Amino acid sequence: MSQEMKIGLIGAGRIGRVHIAAMHRDVPGVSVGVVCDLVEEKATGLAAEYGVAKTAVSYREVCADPTVDAIAVCTNTESHIEIIECAARYGKHIFCEKPLALSLPDIDRALAVVKESGVLFMLAFNHRYDPGNTRLKQDIAAGVIGRPEMVFITGRDPSLQPLDYLKTSGGIFLDTVIHDFDCSRYLLDDEPEEIYARGECNVDPAIASFGDYDTVMLIARFKNGTLVHYNNSRRAVYGFDQRIEAFGSKGKIETSNILETNLTYAHVDGYHRPPNLNFFMDRYVQAYREEGRIFADCVKNGRTPPSGGFDGRQAVLMGLAAKKSAAENRPVRLEEVDIR
C-alpha cells in the first residue's frame, strides 16, 4: 500500500456523502480514489464535488482496481453481501455501513469469505465512536456507577423518512434500533439473552402495510443480569433525540442531546434554549470522523477493527429477535433465531 491510503467509495447517496466528507477531507493519509454508483450522474457529481478524478458504475470495477486499497460499502443493504464477497476476493479491506445484511446465512457466508481472504472488515456503527458514548463506556468499565443494573437508550429521528425508503430499510429494528443494539453490547461488554419488543404505527398507519412500525419499545436481558430499555420513534418534532442513561449500584451516568448552541435564555415567561441538532450528519459528525480514522489506522497497522463482522452479526441477530418478539407478543431468546 502506498503512503496514502486510497478508498473506493461504492454508493454516492446520502451516507456515501457522509463518509467521503469524513475520509477524503478529515482523515489524514486517506483519500477517495474512485466514486462508484449505479447512477453515473450521482457518481460523477459527488466525485467532482470532492476533486476525485475517477468514477465507475460497477462495484466489480472498483474492487479490481489495483490503485484501491480498501472499499467503503455505502449502498442499499440488499447489495452489501455481494460487494463484500467481491472486495474480499480481490484482497481489499472493507468498511461497510449497517446493517451488514438482513439474513444470518448470508452474513455467515460473507464473513467466511472475509476470513479466508485475510482482509480487515469494519462495520460502521458510528454511535460507538461518539465522544460521549466513548466516555460512557470508559466510566462503566472503570466502575464509576458500580455494577450496571439498568441502561436506558433513547433514539428518535426528527421526521419520518419516505415510505419508499422505509419499505426497503429492513424495518425499524434493523434500520435505526440496530445502532442502539450495538451500543448496548459495546457499553456493557456483554451479550443479550432475551428481548421483548412491542411496536405501533403512531406516525403513519401506512407503515403497517409492509409489516413495520414507527414507534417501538424493547427490553433486553443481558447475561450478567443488566436490563436494557430501548425506545425509538421515527418522529420527534423537537429534533434528533439521542440519549443514554446507565444506572448502577453506585449511581448513574448519562449523555445528553447536543444543541445547536449552548446558549440558555431567561425571560419573564421562563427559560429557553436552542433546539436539538436536527440531522444525524450534524449530531454524529465527530463520530464519523473518528470511525474513519480508526479504520485507516487498523488497515495501515494491521489492527483488528473494534466493530467487526461478529458485532454486525450480533446486532442483526438482536434485530431479528426483536422483530419476532413484536410479531408474536412474547419475549424471544436470541438462540431461537440464531441460524448457523
GROMACS .gro file of C-alpha atoms in nm:
model
  340
    1MET     CA    1   0.000   0.000   0.000
    2SER     CA    2   0.124   0.346  -0.086
    3GLN     CA    3   0.183   0.601   0.189
    4GLU     CA    4  -0.163   0.745   0.119
    5MET     CA    5  -0.448   0.500   0.159
    6LYS     CA    6  -0.693   0.503  -0.133
    7ILE     CA    7  -1.061   0.428  -0.071
    8GLY     CA    8  -1.307   0.307  -0.333
    9LEU     CA    9  -1.641   0.460  -0.233
   10ILE     CA   10  -1.930   0.245  -0.352
   11GLY     CA   11  -2.262   0.428  -0.323
   12ALA     CA   12  -2.292   0.802  -0.383
   13GLY     CA   13  -2.614   0.856  -0.188
   14ARG     CA   14  -2.666   1.030   0.145
   15ILE     CA   15  -2.448   0.803   0.357
   16GLY     CA   16  -2.181   0.794   0.087
   17ARG     CA   17  -2.163   1.172   0.115
   18VAL     CA   18  -2.113   1.141   0.490
   19HIS     CA   19  -1.818   0.909   0.451
   20ILE     CA   20  -1.648   1.090   0.165
   21ALA     CA   21  -1.659   1.406   0.375
   22ALA     CA   22  -1.502   1.225   0.670
   23MET     CA   23  -1.245   1.009   0.493
   24HIS     CA   24  -1.146   1.227   0.200
   25ARG     CA   25  -1.130   1.555   0.387
   26ASP     CA   26  -1.091   1.487   0.759
   27VAL     CA   27  -0.884   1.168   0.797
   28PRO     CA   28  -0.509   1.226   0.748
   29GLY     CA   29  -0.336   0.998   0.500
   30VAL     CA   30  -0.662   0.883   0.339
   31SER     CA   31  -0.834   0.992   0.020
   32VAL     CA   32  -1.110   0.859  -0.200
   33GLY     CA   33  -0.961   0.732  -0.525
   34VAL     CA   34  -1.282   0.639  -0.704
   35VAL     CA   35  -1.654   0.707  -0.657
   36CYS     CA   36  -1.895   0.439  -0.778
   37ASP     CA   37  -2.272   0.442  -0.820
   38LEU     CA   38  -2.519   0.265  -1.047
   39VAL     CA   39  -2.644   0.610  -1.145
   40GLU     CA   40  -2.350   0.758  -1.332
   41GLU     CA   41  -2.458   1.118  -1.275
   42LYS     CA   42  -2.454   1.067  -0.898
   43ALA     CA   43  -2.103   0.924  -0.908
   44THR     CA   44  -1.964   1.198  -1.132
   45GLY     CA   45  -2.139   1.472  -0.936
   46LEU     CA   46  -2.004   1.361  -0.598
   47ALA     CA   47  -1.658   1.296  -0.743
   48ALA     CA   48  -1.645   1.646  -0.892
   49GLU     CA   49  -1.751   1.798  -0.561
   50TYR     CA   50  -1.451   1.642  -0.383
   51GLY     CA   51  -1.200   1.652  -0.665
   52VAL     CA   52  -1.194   1.276  -0.727
   53ALA     CA   53  -1.076   1.205  -1.081
   54LYS     CA   54  -1.203   0.850  -1.123
   55THR     CA   55  -1.565   0.722  -1.127
   56ALA     CA   56  -1.736   0.391  -1.202
   57VAL     CA   57  -2.083   0.240  -1.232
   58SER     CA   58  -1.975  -0.118  -1.147
   59TYR     CA   59  -1.856  -0.217  -0.800
   60ARG     CA   60  -1.662  -0.501  -0.960
   61GLU     CA   61  -1.453  -0.248  -1.148
   62VAL     CA   62  -1.369  -0.073  -0.822
   63CYS     CA   63  -1.281  -0.398  -0.645
   64ALA     CA   64  -1.049  -0.494  -0.930
   65ASP     CA   65  -0.876  -0.154  -0.938
   66PRO     CA   66  -0.511  -0.205  -0.830
   67THR     CA   67  -0.487   0.155  -0.703
   68VAL     CA   68  -0.762   0.097  -0.446
   69ASP     CA   69  -0.656  -0.026  -0.101
   70ALA     CA   70  -0.997  -0.050   0.067
   71ILE     CA   71  -1.368  -0.039  -0.013
   72ALA     CA   72  -1.635   0.165   0.163
   73VAL     CA   73  -1.973  -0.004   0.111
   74CYS     CA   74  -2.239   0.270   0.125
   75THR     CA   75  -2.508   0.110  -0.089
   76ASN     CA   76  -2.853  -0.027  -0.006
   77THR     CA   77  -2.850  -0.321   0.234
   78GLU     CA   78  -2.955  -0.579  -0.026
   79SER     CA   79  -2.628  -0.531  -0.215
   80HIS     CA   80  -2.389  -0.547   0.082
   81ILE     CA   81  -2.316  -0.919   0.071
   82GLU     CA   82  -2.219  -0.942  -0.297
   83ILE     CA   83  -1.996  -0.634  -0.270
   84ILE     CA   84  -1.828  -0.763   0.047
   85GLU     CA   85  -1.756  -1.101  -0.111
   86CYS     CA   86  -1.621  -0.940  -0.428
   87ALA     CA   87  -1.399  -0.696  -0.240
   88ALA     CA   88  -1.262  -0.970  -0.015
   89ARG     CA   89  -1.175  -1.192  -0.310
   90TYR     CA   90  -0.980  -0.903  -0.462
   91GLY     CA   91  -0.796  -0.856  -0.133
   92LYS     CA   92  -0.949  -0.520  -0.047
   93HIS     CA   93  -1.006  -0.417   0.313
   94ILE     CA   94  -1.372  -0.341   0.380
   95PHE     CA   95  -1.561  -0.068   0.564
   96CYS     CA   96  -1.936  -0.142   0.550
   97GLU     CA   97  -2.244   0.053   0.651
   98LYS     CA   98  -2.502  -0.106   0.877
   99PRO     CA   99  -2.684  -0.338   0.872
  100LEU     CA  100  -2.442  -0.599   0.747
  101ALA     CA  101  -2.732  -0.784   0.581
  102LEU     CA  102  -3.087  -0.896   0.661
  103SER     CA  103  -3.019  -1.271   0.668
  104LEU     CA  104  -2.792  -1.460   0.907
  105PRO     CA  105  -2.697  -1.728   0.649
  106ASP     CA  106  -2.593  -1.452   0.406
  107ILE     CA  107  -2.389  -1.285   0.679
  108ASP     CA  108  -2.216  -1.610   0.773
  109ARG     CA  109  -2.129  -1.683   0.411
  110ALA     CA  110  -1.982  -1.338   0.353
  111LEU     CA  111  -1.783  -1.339   0.677
  112ALA     CA  112  -1.638  -1.677   0.583
  113VAL     CA  113  -1.510  -1.525   0.258
  114VAL     CA  114  -1.366  -1.229   0.452
  115LYS     CA  115  -1.189  -1.462   0.696
  116GLU     CA  116  -1.049  -1.677   0.418
  117SER     CA  117  -0.918  -1.373   0.229
  118GLY     CA  118  -0.744  -1.228   0.535
  119VAL     CA  119  -0.868  -0.872   0.475
  120LEU     CA  120  -0.980  -0.639   0.755
  121PHE     CA  121  -1.352  -0.580   0.796
  122MET     CA  122  -1.517  -0.298   0.991
  123LEU     CA  123  -1.886  -0.229   1.050
  124ALA     CA  124  -1.980   0.140   1.055
  125PHE     CA  125  -2.152   0.155   1.394
  126ASN     CA  126  -2.082   0.524   1.435
  127HIS     CA  127  -2.260   0.558   1.772
  128ARG     CA  128  -1.966   0.371   1.931
  129TYR     CA  129  -1.733   0.648   1.824
  130ASP     CA  130  -1.935   0.940   1.955
  131PRO     CA  131  -1.721   1.113   2.223
  132GLY     CA  132  -1.998   1.098   2.483
  133ASN     CA  133  -2.059   0.728   2.431
  134THR     CA  134  -1.686   0.657   2.435
  135ARG     CA  135  -1.656   0.827   2.775
  136LEU     CA  136  -1.967   0.648   2.898
  137LYS     CA  137  -1.807   0.315   2.806
  138GLN     CA  138  -1.485   0.406   2.986
  139ASP     CA  139  -1.667   0.512   3.303
  140ILE     CA  140  -1.881   0.198   3.315
  141ALA     CA  141  -1.571  -0.018   3.271
  142ALA     CA  142  -1.393   0.179   3.546
  143GLY     CA  143  -1.674   0.108   3.792
  144VAL     CA  144  -1.788   0.468   3.828
  145ILE     CA  145  -2.151   0.355   3.867
  146GLY     CA  146  -2.067   0.022   4.027
  147ARG     CA  147  -2.235  -0.282   3.882
  148PRO     CA  148  -2.454  -0.180   3.583
  149GLU     CA  149  -2.815  -0.274   3.660
  150MET     CA  150  -3.020  -0.081   3.405
  151VAL     CA  151  -2.946   0.109   3.083
  152PHE     CA  152  -3.197   0.334   2.905
  153ILE     CA  153  -3.134   0.420   2.539
  154THR     CA  154  -3.348   0.675   2.354
  155GLY     CA  155  -3.327   0.705   1.976
  156ARG     CA  156  -3.580   0.927   1.798
  157ASP     CA  157  -3.547   1.068   1.448
  158PRO     CA  158  -3.669   1.422   1.375
  159SER     CA  159  -3.908   1.321   1.097
  160LEU     CA  160  -4.041   1.024   0.904
  161GLN     CA  161  -3.838   0.919   0.603
  162PRO     CA  162  -4.012   0.850   0.267
  163LEU     CA  163  -4.217   0.532   0.254
  164ASP     CA  164  -4.019   0.407  -0.048
  165TYR     CA  165  -3.708   0.408   0.171
  166LEU     CA  166  -3.882   0.251   0.470
  167LYS     CA  167  -4.013  -0.037   0.259
  168THR     CA  168  -3.658  -0.148   0.175
  169SER     CA  169  -3.487  -0.045   0.502
  170GLY     CA  170  -3.521  -0.384   0.670
  171GLY     CA  171  -3.763  -0.242   0.924
  172ILE     CA  172  -3.714  -0.017   1.224
  173PHE     CA  173  -3.532  -0.280   1.429
  174LEU     CA  174  -3.263  -0.329   1.163
  175ASP     CA  175  -3.259   0.028   1.035
  176THR     CA  176  -3.247   0.252   1.342
  177VAL     CA  177  -3.266   0.045   1.663
  178ILE     CA  178  -2.971  -0.159   1.535
  179HIS     CA  179  -2.741   0.127   1.642
  180ASP     CA  180  -2.875   0.100   1.995
  181PHE     CA  181  -2.843  -0.277   1.996
  182ASP     CA  182  -2.476  -0.246   1.910
  183CYS     CA  183  -2.421   0.041   2.152
  184SER     CA  184  -2.564  -0.156   2.444
  185ARG     CA  185  -2.332  -0.450   2.373
  186TYR     CA  186  -2.041  -0.208   2.342
  187LEU     CA  187  -2.119  -0.022   2.665
  188LEU     CA  188  -2.174  -0.334   2.874
  189ASP     CA  189  -1.916  -0.561   2.711
  190ASP     CA  190  -2.178  -0.831   2.740
  191GLU     CA  191  -2.426  -1.022   2.527
  192PRO     CA  192  -2.808  -1.026   2.544
  193GLU     CA  193  -3.002  -1.343   2.614
  194GLU     CA  194  -3.361  -1.235   2.559
  195ILE     CA  195  -3.556  -0.949   2.401
  196TYR     CA  196  -3.918  -0.840   2.442
  197ALA     CA  197  -4.039  -0.583   2.188
  198ARG     CA  198  -4.363  -0.401   2.118
  199GLY     CA  199  -4.435  -0.183   1.817
  200GLU     CA  200  -4.704   0.055   1.695
  201CYS     CA  201  -4.770   0.276   1.395
  202ASN     CA  202  -4.839   0.608   1.564
  203VAL     CA  203  -4.685   0.833   1.300
  204ASP     CA  204  -4.814   0.686   0.973
  205PRO     CA  205  -5.059   0.390   0.961
  206ALA     CA  206  -4.936   0.310   0.608
  207ILE     CA  207  -4.618   0.165   0.757
  208ALA     CA  208  -4.822  -0.127   0.893
  209SER     CA  209  -4.900  -0.233   0.535
  210PHE     CA  210  -4.547  -0.369   0.494
  211GLY     CA  211  -4.521  -0.515   0.843
  212ASP     CA  212  -4.319  -0.244   1.012
  213TYR     CA  213  -4.358   0.006   1.296
  214ASP     CA  214  -4.267   0.368   1.356
  215THR     CA  215  -4.280   0.356   1.738
  216VAL     CA  216  -4.116   0.079   1.943
  217MET     CA  217  -4.018  -0.009   2.299
  218LEU     CA  218  -3.798  -0.303   2.394
  219ILE     CA  219  -3.639  -0.461   2.697
  220ALA     CA  220  -3.334  -0.686   2.667
  221ARG     CA  221  -3.192  -0.901   2.944
  222PHE     CA  222  -2.815  -0.941   2.926
  223LYS     CA  223  -2.620  -1.239   3.055
  224ASN     CA  224  -2.481  -1.050   3.353
  225GLY     CA  225  -2.833  -0.952   3.463
  226THR     CA  226  -2.838  -0.595   3.329
  227LEU     CA  227  -3.173  -0.487   3.185
  228VAL     CA  228  -3.164  -0.252   2.885
  229HIS     CA  229  -3.464  -0.044   2.777
  230TYR     CA  230  -3.473   0.090   2.422
  231ASN     CA  231  -3.734   0.339   2.300
  232ASN     CA  232  -3.736   0.457   1.941
  233SER     CA  233  -3.957   0.671   1.722
  234ARG     CA  234  -3.930   0.783   1.362
  235ARG     CA  235  -4.065   1.130   1.453
  236ALA     CA  236  -3.957   1.372   1.725
  237VAL     CA  237  -4.090   1.718   1.642
  238TYR     CA  238  -3.830   1.886   1.868
  239GLY     CA  239  -3.525   1.745   1.685
  240PHE     CA  240  -3.289   1.448   1.683
  241ASP     CA  241  -3.320   1.286   2.028
  242GLN     CA  242  -3.026   1.065   2.127
  243ARG     CA  243  -2.971   0.997   2.498
  244ILE     CA  244  -2.832   0.719   2.716
  245GLU     CA  245  -2.856   0.668   3.091
  246ALA     CA  246  -2.662   0.394   3.271
  247PHE     CA  247  -2.778   0.316   3.626
  248GLY     CA  248  -2.581   0.105   3.869
  249SER     CA  249  -2.518   0.012   4.229
  250LYS     CA  250  -2.317   0.331   4.296
  251GLY     CA  251  -2.516   0.583   4.095
  252LYS     CA  252  -2.581   0.677   3.735
  253ILE     CA  253  -2.421   0.848   3.436
  254GLU     CA  254  -2.594   0.984   3.130
  255THR     CA  255  -2.533   1.152   2.797
  256SER     CA  256  -2.742   1.448   2.683
  257ASN     CA  257  -2.857   1.577   2.347
  258ILE     CA  258  -2.635   1.815   2.155
  259LEU     CA  259  -2.796   2.154   2.093
  260GLU     CA  260  -2.746   2.397   1.805
  261THR     CA  261  -2.567   2.623   2.057
  262ASN     CA  262  -2.508   2.606   2.432
  263LEU     CA  263  -2.696   2.927   2.500
  264THR     CA  264  -2.979   2.948   2.753
  265TYR     CA  265  -3.226   3.239   2.751
  266ALA     CA  266  -3.422   3.363   3.052
  267HIS     CA  267  -3.734   3.577   3.006
  268VAL     CA  268  -4.041   3.663   3.207
  269ASP     CA  269  -4.210   3.350   3.073
  270GLY     CA  270  -3.928   3.118   3.175
  271TYR     CA  271  -3.605   2.964   3.050
  272HIS     CA  272  -3.548   2.876   2.685
  273ARG     CA  273  -3.270   2.704   2.496
  274PRO     CA  274  -3.189   2.640   2.127
  275PRO     CA  275  -3.327   2.319   1.971
  276ASN     CA  276  -3.151   1.985   1.935
  277LEU     CA  277  -2.942   1.930   1.627
  278ASN     CA  278  -3.191   1.817   1.366
  279PHE     CA  279  -2.990   1.586   1.140
  280PHE     CA  280  -2.780   1.278   1.212
  281MET     CA  281  -2.494   1.407   0.996
  282ASP     CA  282  -2.461   1.706   1.228
  283ARG     CA  283  -2.519   1.515   1.551
  284TYR     CA  284  -2.257   1.249   1.477
  285VAL     CA  285  -2.005   1.445   1.271
  286GLN     CA  286  -1.724   1.374   1.520
  287ALA     CA  287  -1.819   1.006   1.533
  288TYR     CA  288  -1.796   0.971   1.154
  289ARG     CA  289  -1.452   1.129   1.154
  290GLU     CA  290  -1.335   0.904   1.438
  291GLU     CA  291  -1.455   0.579   1.282
  292GLY     CA  292  -1.287   0.676   0.955
  293ARG     CA  293  -0.964   0.749   1.139
  294ILE     CA  294  -0.982   0.419   1.327
  295PHE     CA  295  -1.048   0.220   1.010
  296ALA     CA  296  -0.748   0.380   0.839
  297ASP     CA  297  -0.527   0.311   1.143
  298CYS     CA  298  -0.637  -0.054   1.151
  299VAL     CA  299  -0.555  -0.102   0.783
  300LYS     CA  300  -0.219   0.073   0.800
  301ASN     CA  301  -0.107  -0.102   1.118
  302GLY     CA  302  -0.277  -0.440   1.080
  303ARG     CA  303  -0.502  -0.395   1.384
  304THR     CA  304  -0.837  -0.563   1.437
  305PRO     CA  305  -1.124  -0.314   1.394
  306PRO     CA  306  -1.321  -0.253   1.715
  307SER     CA  307  -1.656  -0.312   1.540
  308GLY     CA  308  -1.620  -0.610   1.314
  309GLY     CA  309  -1.819  -0.885   1.149
  310PHE     CA  310  -1.923  -1.053   1.474
  311ASP     CA  311  -2.061  -0.723   1.603
  312GLY     CA  312  -2.255  -0.675   1.281
  313ARG     CA  313  -2.398  -1.026   1.308
  314GLN     CA  314  -2.496  -0.984   1.673
  315ALA     CA  315  -2.679  -0.660   1.603
  316VAL     CA  316  -2.877  -0.822   1.320
  317LEU     CA  317  -2.949  -1.121   1.545
  318MET     CA  318  -3.092  -0.884   1.806
  319GLY     CA  319  -3.299  -0.713   1.537
  320LEU     CA  320  -3.444  -1.042   1.413
  321ALA     CA  321  -3.527  -1.148   1.770
  322ALA     CA  322  -3.698  -0.813   1.829
  323LYS     CA  323  -3.899  -0.847   1.508
  324LYS     CA  324  -4.013  -1.194   1.609
  325SER     CA  325  -4.098  -1.075   1.959
  326ALA     CA  326  -4.311  -0.785   1.834
  327ALA     CA  327  -4.494  -1.009   1.587
  328GLU     CA  328  -4.566  -1.280   1.846
  329ASN     CA  329  -4.606  -1.056   2.152
  330ARG     CA  330  -4.369  -1.253   2.372
  331PRO     CA  331  -4.009  -1.249   2.493
  332VAL     CA  332  -3.774  -1.417   2.246
  333ARG     CA  333  -3.444  -1.577   2.337
  334LEU     CA  334  -3.173  -1.500   2.081
  335GLU     CA  335  -3.094  -1.867   2.040
  336GLU     CA  336  -3.439  -1.912   1.884
  337VAL     CA  337  -3.340  -1.712   1.577
  338ASP     CA  338  -2.965  -1.784   1.568
  339ILE     CA  339  -2.942  -1.985   1.248
  340ARG     CA  340  -2.600  -2.142   1.183
   0.00000   0.00000   0.00000
